[in-house]
Every structure is written in structure tokens, then in C-alpha cells.
Amino acid sequence: MKLADLRDRFKEFWQGLTPGRRSALVVVTVAFLVAAIFLGQWLLQPQYVPIFSNLQQRDAAAVVEKLKELDVPYRLAGEGTTILVPKDQLYQLRLDLAGSGVLTSGQGFELFDKNRLGMTDFERNLDYQRALQGELQRTIAALDEVEDARVHLVIPQPTVFLREQQPPSAAVMLKLKPLAQLKPEQVKGIMELVAASVAGLELEAIRVIDTQGNVLSEGLDDSTGLSLSKQQQLYLELTRQYEKDLEARLQAMLSRLLGPGSAVAMVTAELNFDQQEIKQTTYGPGVLLSEQISTEQSSGAAAGGIPGVTENTQPPLYEAINPAGGSYSRSDVIHNYQNDVTESSTIVAPGQVRRLSTAVVVNGPLSPELNEQIEQIVTAAIGYQPDRGDQISVSSMAFDDTLERQMAEELEDRPEERGLWSWLADVLSGERGYLLLAAGLGVIALLLLLVWILRRRRQRQALAPPFAEETDIPIEPLTLEEPETPEDIEKRQQEASRRAKQERAREVIRQRPEDAAVLIRAWLAED
């Protein structure tokens, strides 16, 4: 088919349309072309994915500058903190940017990968401090609740003068994720991490804050990691829970013995939450290790002064009383013992009971015997120890039941406000209670029997063979048709011939619409 024929056919088709259909066709064609153009652009354009997110302004500027040098298209999102690059270049760009060192925030010990000539000790110490801060920042930011972290270390220069030596200190700022909150134990863990990473750094010299300015490390206890206020609140809760347990046990026992509502018990406990460590050293009699015996004897020696130079050169000051000769003997015994040493260390766990005070009040008068029995029972129940100053008070007093009696009288005056259960209790407690109960059980049994019969009937109907239901078919009245005349037969044949021609014309139009259009225009031109 030639191009001229296509042009002629389109011209004939366009002339055969009404003005409304021409406008609709133009609008649909233009819309289709615009949609095709946009779809093509969307399919052909590269898909951008984030290469870095939550960057600081300095790091984002460095990354953008490096992407411009590499001639890589990029997009910014998240108010400039997120950088998007084509998806097919994502991993290669990450490697290139990481190797170029554009991300300076949080840079760790890779600072020492490139040593510069002529570095002074001050510059080296400064680089070490920056590297240590970067490593701590990376480690702390790895927590699930932390989005970003900044670590500032103050490491004084060593000096030979001890008095001038200053201790190191540290400050940590945390940016938490939305709706995230750090527990005191986690804050204590961050402080321990920083203290263990810096030589000579104590926990007291570390401060942890968040981006809202809240000091998270304030008041943390060294042993538990809890703030002092939370620790006191915890101790109060433990004390109150211990008191409630004792009160519940006493109340259950007294209610079982005296009846419900006949006694009230109250316990006040004083607990010791101080943790103590007691060390004791005991010395025993010991065992004999060695024995040393020395004996000295002398006889026939003349009395004189002390032998020596002085005695030989000077006359004695005192003359001997008994110048005659004599003898003497002396013995010494030395015993060496090994003492028995016993060292014991006892750690007293916190939560010991210092003192218990118990008060029990019984409704109504009590005999002295019953009062003594109740006191003995309470003494055994709470673990009474007089050495630590425990106190027990058992007294009797009439309880005030004015409100209960008033409510009961109001309910009796207005029976319509009484509950259903109270009405049933009153009815069943009467003389005809058993008859009403039997009648109710009988009605329930009849209802159950009726339900059972209906279910059996439905099951039988379901198992029975289906039968055709009889339906009333309306009978139309019998009418006699008149015989057709020759004119009626001719009209019927003409109508059938006209319908056949119309059907053939429709078939020709469906198969050859161009020829049919030319023929119709020729008929219209003749008319």
C-alpha cells in the first residue's frame, strides 16, 4: 500500500468524523504522546540511591566537591544531609570516597597511615587524641539507640612535677534516635568504655549529655549505675512491697481464724540497704615448731671484777666477801610456736531487716487468752526478734460500720435498686425457694429436650432423598389461530427478504468499510 493511499484513506476517515469526535481524537492522541514521553524519560533516567545519610555540613560539602571532580551526577536530600548518586555507581563511589579520605569526622587511627616528615611531638600527640576521639565516636554510635556521637577528650601533657600533674577528663554528646531513650545502665557502660580507653581517666571526670542539654551522667551511683533519686525510689518500692507481703499473709491468716473483715493488720518495716564486707582474723594457740635448751655450769673460780682491760690495770672497787672458791649452774629453754591464723570475710547483702513494727486491731472485745493467742500467732508469722527492737501491738476496738448499715437501709427502702443477685438470694432463701429452683431446672430440661428434638428432625430431613416439588403450572387458555391469507404470506416473505438484505449489507460494511463509505457517498450525491 502506497503512502498516497494511506493519506487519502486518513483524509476520508477524518472527513467522515463529526466535529466532536475530531476534538476527542485530538485530545486522546496528544495525551497519549505526552504520557509516552514522560514514561520514556522515567524509564531511561538513572535511579538514584543514597550513598551517605545524616552527614554533617562539612562532610557533605567535601563529598559533593569530590563528586564534582569525578564528574558524577548527584542529588541532595534531607536538607543537605543525604547525598544521592546513580545506583549503578554506588559501591564504586563508596570505595573511591572512602579511599580519598573526604570523611574527616570520626576518623580513627587511620590518621597514622600516612606519616609526615618533620612532625613534632605536639602534633603527634594531637593526632593521637583526634584518632582516639574518632574511635570512641564510632564505637558509641554503634549502639542501637544512638544516632550520632561526639567525644571530646582533655589529655594534659605529662610533667615531672607531681603537684602540677592534671588528671584527664572527657565529655560525650549523644544524638539519640527518635523515641529512643538510654537506660542508666547503658549510660554507665558508655562511661566505663571511655574511662577504659584513656589512661588515668576516672568515672567522676566523664560527663555525658544529649542534644537537648540533659546531663545523663548526673547522680549515677558507682556500684549500680542508677541515679541517687532512682535508687532511693527503688529502695522505697522494695520496702513497701515487703510490707505488703507481710500484711497480706497476716490478713489472710486472721480472716481465716476470726472471719472476713474481723481484723486489720499493718506492718512497718525498716530495711538496711547498705552493703557491708566484714573481715575477721582469729589467732589460735598454735603448735610447737622447735625447742632450744641451753645449760651453763661453773665451779672453782675466784670472785673478782669483770674481766678485761680495766680489771687488769686498776684495783677492784669491791673486795670479795667470800674469797673462797664456789660453783653455779644456769639453764635456758626456748620454745618456738606457729600460731594458728584464721581469716574470714563476710559480705552482708543489702536488704536486711533492721526493725519490724506490727499492729493488729480486732473488731469487738477480746478475752485476755484470745489476745495472747493472737499475739503469739503474729509473733511467729512475722519472725519476731526482740534483739533488733521489733514491736507487736494487738488491740480490740469496735469497727465503725455506720456507712454499711446506712447503705443496707437505703437498699431495703428502695428494693427496685437492689441487684439481681440480691433479689435471687432473697427469693431462694424463702420457704418456696426449693420449689422455684426445681421449677427452673424443669424448664431448662424442657428447653434442652425441645432443642434436641428439633435437631433430630433437621438431621432426618437432611438425610432423606430429595423429591421433586410439585409446582402449579398456569394453563393458558386455548386460542384458535385464523388461517393466513395470500396477502399475509406475501408480506411475511417481503419482511424476511428485507431482513436478509440488511444483514448482508451489514456484513459487507464490516468486511469492506472503505468501499461501503464510497458507495454511500455516491448514493448521497445522486440524491
mmCIF file of C-alpha atoms in Angstrom, residues 46-288:
data_model
loop_
_atom_site.group_PDB
_atom_site.id
_atom_site.type_symbol
_atom_site.label_atom_id
_atom_site.label_comp_id
_atom_site.label_asym_id
_atom_site.label_seq_id
_atom_site.Cartn_x
_atom_site.Cartn_y
_atom_site.Cartn_z
ATOM 1 C CA PRO A 46 19.190 6.620 36.131
ATOM 2 C CA GLN A 47 17.880 5.518 39.515
ATOM 3 C CA TYR A 48 19.369 7.477 42.438
ATOM 4 C CA VAL A 49 20.062 5.885 45.829
ATOM 5 C CA PRO A 50 21.637 7.401 48.985
ATOM 6 C CA ILE A 51 25.373 6.923 49.300
ATOM 7 C CA PHE A 52 25.685 8.703 52.686
ATOM 8 C CA SER A 53 22.985 9.798 55.136
ATOM 9 C CA ASN A 54 22.919 12.126 58.159
ATOM 10 C CA LEU A 55 26.175 13.807 57.191
ATOM 11 C CA GLN A 56 27.475 16.935 58.815
ATOM 12 C CA GLN A 57 27.710 20.045 56.681
ATOM 13 C CA ARG A 58 31.484 19.893 56.428
ATOM 14 C CA ASP A 59 31.459 16.238 55.367
ATOM 15 C CA ALA A 60 28.608 16.796 52.897
ATOM 16 C CA ALA A 61 30.467 19.683 51.281
ATOM 17 C CA ALA A 62 33.628 17.572 50.957
ATOM 18 C CA VAL A 63 31.704 14.673 49.378
ATOM 19 C CA VAL A 64 29.949 16.985 46.896
ATOM 20 C CA GLU A 65 33.244 18.570 45.916
ATOM 21 C CA LYS A 66 34.770 15.147 45.302
ATOM 22 C CA LEU A 67 31.768 14.057 43.188
ATOM 23 C CA LYS A 68 32.181 17.186 41.067
ATOM 24 C CA GLU A 69 35.841 16.302 40.490
ATOM 25 C CA LEU A 70 34.829 12.783 39.423
ATOM 26 C CA ASP A 71 32.122 14.251 37.137
ATOM 27 C CA VAL A 72 29.409 12.113 38.798
ATOM 28 C CA PRO A 73 25.784 13.365 38.845
ATOM 29 C CA TYR A 74 24.297 13.655 42.319
ATOM 30 C CA ARG A 75 21.258 14.896 44.175
ATOM 31 C CA LEU A 76 20.750 16.281 47.681
ATOM 32 C CA ALA A 77 18.001 15.263 50.089
ATOM 33 C CA GLY A 78 17.241 15.574 53.784
ATOM 34 C CA GLU A 79 18.110 19.286 53.937
ATOM 35 C CA GLY A 80 21.562 18.585 52.512
ATOM 36 C CA THR A 81 22.483 15.766 54.924
ATOM 37 C CA THR A 82 21.792 12.951 52.425
ATOM 38 C CA ILE A 83 23.558 12.589 49.068
ATOM 39 C CA LEU A 84 22.054 10.507 46.238
ATOM 40 C CA VAL A 85 24.068 9.020 43.374
ATOM 41 C CA PRO A 86 23.208 6.685 40.446
ATOM 42 C CA LYS A 87 22.537 3.168 41.624
ATOM 43 C CA ASP A 88 24.927 1.502 39.172
ATOM 44 C CA GLN A 89 27.857 3.562 40.559
ATOM 45 C CA LEU A 90 27.015 3.302 44.281
ATOM 46 C CA TYR A 91 29.559 0.756 45.530
ATOM 47 C CA GLN A 92 32.435 2.013 43.375
ATOM 48 C CA LEU A 93 31.856 5.589 44.566
ATOM 49 C CA ARG A 94 31.787 4.481 48.203
ATOM 50 C CA LEU A 95 35.166 2.826 47.795
ATOM 51 C CA ASP A 96 36.604 5.844 45.986
ATOM 52 C CA LEU A 97 35.339 8.332 48.576
ATOM 53 C CA ALA A 98 36.497 6.184 51.496
ATOM 54 C CA GLY A 99 39.959 5.899 49.992
ATOM 55 C CA SER A 100 40.229 9.613 49.278
ATOM 56 C CA GLY A 101 39.649 10.488 52.950
ATOM 57 C CA VAL A 102 36.967 13.114 52.420
ATOM 58 C CA LEU A 103 35.080 11.980 55.519
ATOM 59 C CA THR A 104 37.130 13.521 58.300
ATOM 60 C CA SER A 105 34.506 13.320 61.077
ATOM 61 C CA GLY A 106 35.014 10.315 63.262
ATOM 62 C CA GLN A 107 38.356 9.463 61.680
ATOM 63 C CA GLY A 108 40.226 6.934 63.792
ATOM 64 C CA PHE A 109 43.735 5.561 63.861
ATOM 65 C CA GLU A 110 43.957 5.684 60.067
ATOM 66 C CA LEU A 111 45.342 9.169 60.676
ATOM 67 C CA PHE A 112 48.693 7.462 61.273
ATOM 68 C CA ASP A 113 48.632 5.569 57.963
ATOM 69 C CA LYS A 114 50.451 8.464 56.338
ATOM 70 C CA ASN A 115 53.346 9.723 58.414
ATOM 71 C CA ARG A 116 54.574 13.196 57.659
ATOM 72 C CA LEU A 117 58.221 14.120 57.945
ATOM 73 C CA GLY A 118 59.136 16.726 60.496
ATOM 74 C CA MET A 119 56.194 16.095 62.848
ATOM 75 C CA THR A 120 56.688 17.490 66.311
ATOM 76 C CA ASP A 121 55.705 15.741 69.499
ATOM 77 C CA PHE A 122 52.836 18.176 69.943
ATOM 78 C CA GLU A 123 51.415 17.354 66.505
ATOM 79 C CA ARG A 124 51.792 13.630 67.117
ATOM 80 C CA ASN A 125 50.014 13.868 70.488
ATOM 81 C CA LEU A 126 47.261 15.933 68.899
ATOM 82 C CA ASP A 127 46.772 13.358 66.144
ATOM 83 C CA TYR A 128 46.641 10.600 68.742
ATOM 84 C CA GLN A 129 43.959 12.489 70.654
ATOM 85 C CA ARG A 130 41.917 13.054 67.464
ATOM 86 C CA ALA A 131 42.267 9.385 66.492
ATOM 87 C CA LEU A 132 41.183 8.238 69.949
ATOM 88 C CA GLN A 133 38.154 10.558 69.838
ATOM 89 C CA GLY A 134 37.192 9.201 66.418
ATOM 90 C CA GLU A 135 37.449 5.581 67.535
ATOM 91 C CA LEU A 136 35.309 6.242 70.617
ATOM 92 C CA GLN A 137 32.802 8.108 68.477
ATOM 93 C CA ARG A 138 32.454 5.135 66.121
ATOM 94 C CA THR A 139 32.086 2.682 68.979
ATOM 95 C CA ILE A 140 29.429 4.701 70.813
ATOM 96 C CA ALA A 141 27.474 5.390 67.584
ATOM 97 C CA ALA A 142 27.204 1.618 67.071
ATOM 98 C CA LEU A 143 24.589 1.429 69.858
ATOM 99 C CA ASP A 144 21.044 0.857 68.639
ATOM 100 C CA GLU A 145 19.625 3.888 70.463
ATOM 101 C CA VAL A 146 22.387 6.304 69.379
ATOM 102 C CA GLU A 147 22.208 8.024 66.000
ATOM 103 C CA ASP A 148 25.409 10.073 66.308
ATOM 104 C CA ALA A 149 28.000 10.867 68.964
ATOM 105 C CA ARG A 150 30.766 13.382 69.620
ATOM 106 C CA VAL A 151 33.626 12.721 72.044
ATOM 107 C CA HIS A 152 35.911 15.418 73.472
ATOM 108 C CA LEU A 153 38.991 14.355 75.420
ATOM 109 C CA VAL A 154 41.233 16.548 77.537
ATOM 110 C CA ILE A 155 44.591 14.802 77.982
ATOM 111 C CA PRO A 156 47.129 17.029 79.790
ATOM 112 C CA GLN A 157 50.763 16.870 78.835
ATOM 113 C CA PRO A 158 52.895 14.801 81.226
ATOM 114 C CA THR A 159 55.151 16.721 83.582
ATOM 115 C CA VAL A 160 57.898 15.797 86.008
ATOM 116 C CA PHE A 161 56.262 17.763 88.821
ATOM 117 C CA LEU A 162 53.596 15.674 90.534
ATOM 118 C CA ARG A 163 51.841 18.677 92.018
ATOM 119 C CA GLU A 164 51.324 20.184 88.582
ATOM 120 C CA GLN A 165 50.034 16.951 87.014
ATOM 121 C CA GLN A 166 46.383 17.364 85.965
ATOM 122 C CA PRO A 167 44.029 14.369 85.579
ATOM 123 C CA PRO A 168 42.396 13.759 82.166
ATOM 124 C CA SER A 169 38.672 14.394 81.562
ATOM 125 C CA ALA A 170 36.138 13.606 78.847
ATOM 126 C CA ALA A 171 32.791 14.847 77.556
ATOM 127 C CA VAL A 172 30.393 12.842 75.376
ATOM 128 C CA MET A 173 27.430 14.286 73.476
ATOM 129 C CA LEU A 174 24.822 11.830 72.164
ATOM 130 C CA LYS A 175 22.207 12.316 69.470
ATOM 131 C CA LEU A 176 19.549 9.711 70.145
ATOM 132 C CA LYS A 177 17.231 8.232 67.573
ATOM 133 C CA PRO A 178 13.569 9.345 67.575
ATOM 134 C CA LEU A 179 11.638 7.988 70.582
ATOM 135 C CA ALA A 180 14.819 6.308 71.875
ATOM 136 C CA GLN A 181 15.947 6.562 75.489
ATOM 137 C CA LEU A 182 19.066 5.303 77.211
ATOM 138 C CA LYS A 183 18.838 3.335 80.430
ATOM 139 C CA PRO A 184 21.108 4.284 83.361
ATOM 140 C CA GLU A 185 22.999 1.024 82.835
ATOM 141 C CA GLN A 186 23.739 1.989 79.237
ATOM 142 C CA VAL A 187 24.981 5.440 80.265
ATOM 143 C CA LYS A 188 27.193 3.765 82.853
ATOM 144 C CA GLY A 189 28.513 1.435 80.124
ATOM 145 C CA ILE A 190 29.456 4.401 77.908
ATOM 146 C CA MET A 191 31.298 5.994 80.812
ATOM 147 C CA GLU A 192 33.139 2.742 81.530
ATOM 148 C CA LEU A 193 34.107 2.474 77.858
ATOM 149 C CA VAL A 194 35.595 5.974 77.767
ATOM 150 C CA ALA A 195 37.358 5.505 81.125
ATOM 151 C CA ALA A 196 38.932 2.241 79.967
ATOM 152 C CA SER A 197 40.151 3.826 76.704
ATOM 153 C CA VAL A 198 42.033 6.739 78.257
ATOM 154 C CA ALA A 199 44.875 6.117 80.685
ATOM 155 C CA GLY A 200 44.264 7.595 84.141
ATOM 156 C CA LEU A 201 40.685 8.715 83.381
ATOM 157 C CA GLU A 202 38.245 8.313 86.288
ATOM 158 C CA LEU A 203 34.477 7.944 86.039
ATOM 159 C CA GLU A 204 33.967 11.134 88.030
ATOM 160 C CA ALA A 205 35.711 13.125 85.271
ATOM 161 C CA ILE A 206 33.329 11.967 82.500
ATOM 162 C CA ARG A 207 30.175 13.862 81.533
ATOM 163 C CA VAL A 208 27.526 12.501 79.170
ATOM 164 C CA ILE A 209 24.838 14.780 77.730
ATOM 165 C CA ASP A 210 22.318 14.592 74.889
ATOM 166 C CA THR A 211 21.425 17.096 72.182
ATOM 167 C CA GLN A 212 18.650 18.502 74.394
ATOM 168 C CA GLY A 213 21.181 19.545 77.031
ATOM 169 C CA ASN A 214 20.169 16.876 79.564
ATOM 170 C CA VAL A 215 23.047 15.593 81.700
ATOM 171 C CA LEU A 216 22.670 11.815 81.539
ATOM 172 C CA SER A 217 25.618 11.031 83.815
ATOM 173 C CA GLU A 218 24.471 13.178 86.729
ATOM 174 C CA GLY A 219 23.995 11.354 90.018
ATOM 175 C CA LEU A 220 24.937 7.877 88.772
ATOM 176 C CA ASP A 221 25.987 5.529 91.548
ATOM 177 C CA ASP A 222 29.293 3.737 91.006
ATOM 178 C CA SER A 223 28.022 0.306 92.023
ATOM 179 C CA THR A 224 24.562 0.124 90.451
ATOM 180 C CA GLY A 225 24.680 2.705 87.701
ATOM 181 C CA LEU A 226 21.440 4.274 88.947
ATOM 182 C CA SER A 227 20.918 7.884 89.904
ATOM 183 C CA LEU A 228 20.526 8.609 93.591
ATOM 184 C CA SER A 229 16.882 9.631 93.244
ATOM 185 C CA LYS A 230 16.001 6.493 91.289
ATOM 186 C CA GLN A 231 17.938 4.375 93.755
ATOM 187 C CA GLN A 232 16.023 5.827 96.697
ATOM 188 C CA GLN A 233 12.764 5.299 94.862
ATOM 189 C CA LEU A 234 13.736 1.687 94.229
ATOM 190 C CA TYR A 235 14.516 1.161 97.924
ATOM 191 C CA LEU A 236 11.153 2.648 98.924
ATOM 192 C CA GLU A 237 9.344 0.371 96.482
ATOM 193 C CA LEU A 238 11.154 -2.706 97.798
ATOM 194 C CA THR A 239 10.327 -1.736 101.387
ATOM 195 C CA ARG A 240 6.668 -1.170 100.579
ATOM 196 C CA GLN A 241 6.469 -4.455 98.688
ATOM 197 C CA TYR A 242 7.942 -6.315 101.662
ATOM 198 C CA GLU A 243 5.408 -4.662 103.987
ATOM 199 C CA LYS A 244 2.521 -5.556 101.659
ATOM 200 C CA ASP A 245 3.573 -9.204 101.538
ATOM 201 C CA LEU A 246 3.640 -9.446 105.341
ATOM 202 C CA GLU A 247 0.312 -7.629 105.643
ATOM 203 C CA ALA A 248 -1.333 -9.911 103.070
ATOM 204 C CA ARG A 249 -0.142 -13.032 104.919
ATOM 205 C CA LEU A 250 -1.316 -11.709 108.274
ATOM 206 C CA GLN A 251 -4.663 -10.562 106.863
ATOM 207 C CA ALA A 252 -5.313 -13.947 105.217
ATOM 208 C CA MET A 253 -4.495 -15.800 108.447
ATOM 209 C CA LEU A 254 -6.623 -13.517 110.653
ATOM 210 C CA SER A 255 -9.548 -13.656 108.210
ATOM 211 C CA ARG A 256 -9.397 -17.454 108.322
ATOM 212 C CA LEU A 257 -9.323 -17.506 112.132
ATOM 213 C CA LEU A 258 -11.656 -14.634 113.055
ATOM 214 C CA GLY A 259 -13.745 -14.256 109.901
ATOM 215 C CA PRO A 260 -13.625 -11.827 106.972
ATOM 216 C CA GLY A 261 -13.481 -8.184 107.995
ATOM 217 C CA SER A 262 -12.919 -9.005 111.661
ATOM 218 C CA ALA A 263 -9.298 -7.832 111.896
ATOM 219 C CA VAL A 264 -6.925 -5.355 110.299
ATOM 220 C CA ALA A 265 -3.119 -5.782 110.204
ATOM 221 C CA MET A 266 -0.498 -3.138 109.419
ATOM 222 C CA VAL A 267 3.282 -3.719 109.179
ATOM 223 C CA THR A 268 6.042 -1.115 109.118
ATOM 224 C CA ALA A 269 9.490 -2.391 108.144
ATOM 225 C CA GLU A 270 12.881 -0.739 108.264
ATOM 226 C CA LEU A 271 15.317 -2.345 105.849
ATOM 227 C CA ASN A 272 19.065 -1.863 105.618
ATOM 228 C CA PHE A 273 20.278 -1.463 102.050
ATOM 229 C CA ASP A 274 23.909 -0.802 102.968
ATOM 230 C CA GLN A 275 26.269 -3.418 101.580
ATOM 231 C CA GLN A 276 28.916 -4.353 104.128
ATOM 232 C CA GLU A 277 32.008 -6.518 103.974
ATOM 233 C CA ILE A 278 33.306 -7.790 107.317
ATOM 234 C CA LYS A 279 36.860 -9.196 107.548
ATOM 235 C CA GLN A 280 37.925 -11.000 110.721
ATOM 236 C CA THR A 281 41.273 -12.528 111.739
ATOM 237 C CA THR A 282 41.403 -15.085 114.608
ATOM 238 C CA TYR A 283 44.639 -16.365 116.240
ATOM 239 C CA GLY A 284 44.686 -19.826 117.799
ATOM 240 C CA PRO A 285 47.047 -21.408 120.363
ATOM 241 C CA GLY A 286 49.368 -22.695 117.688
ATOM 242 C CA VAL A 287 51.657 -25.725 117.501
ATOM 243 C CA LEU A 288 55.245 -26.224 118.761
#
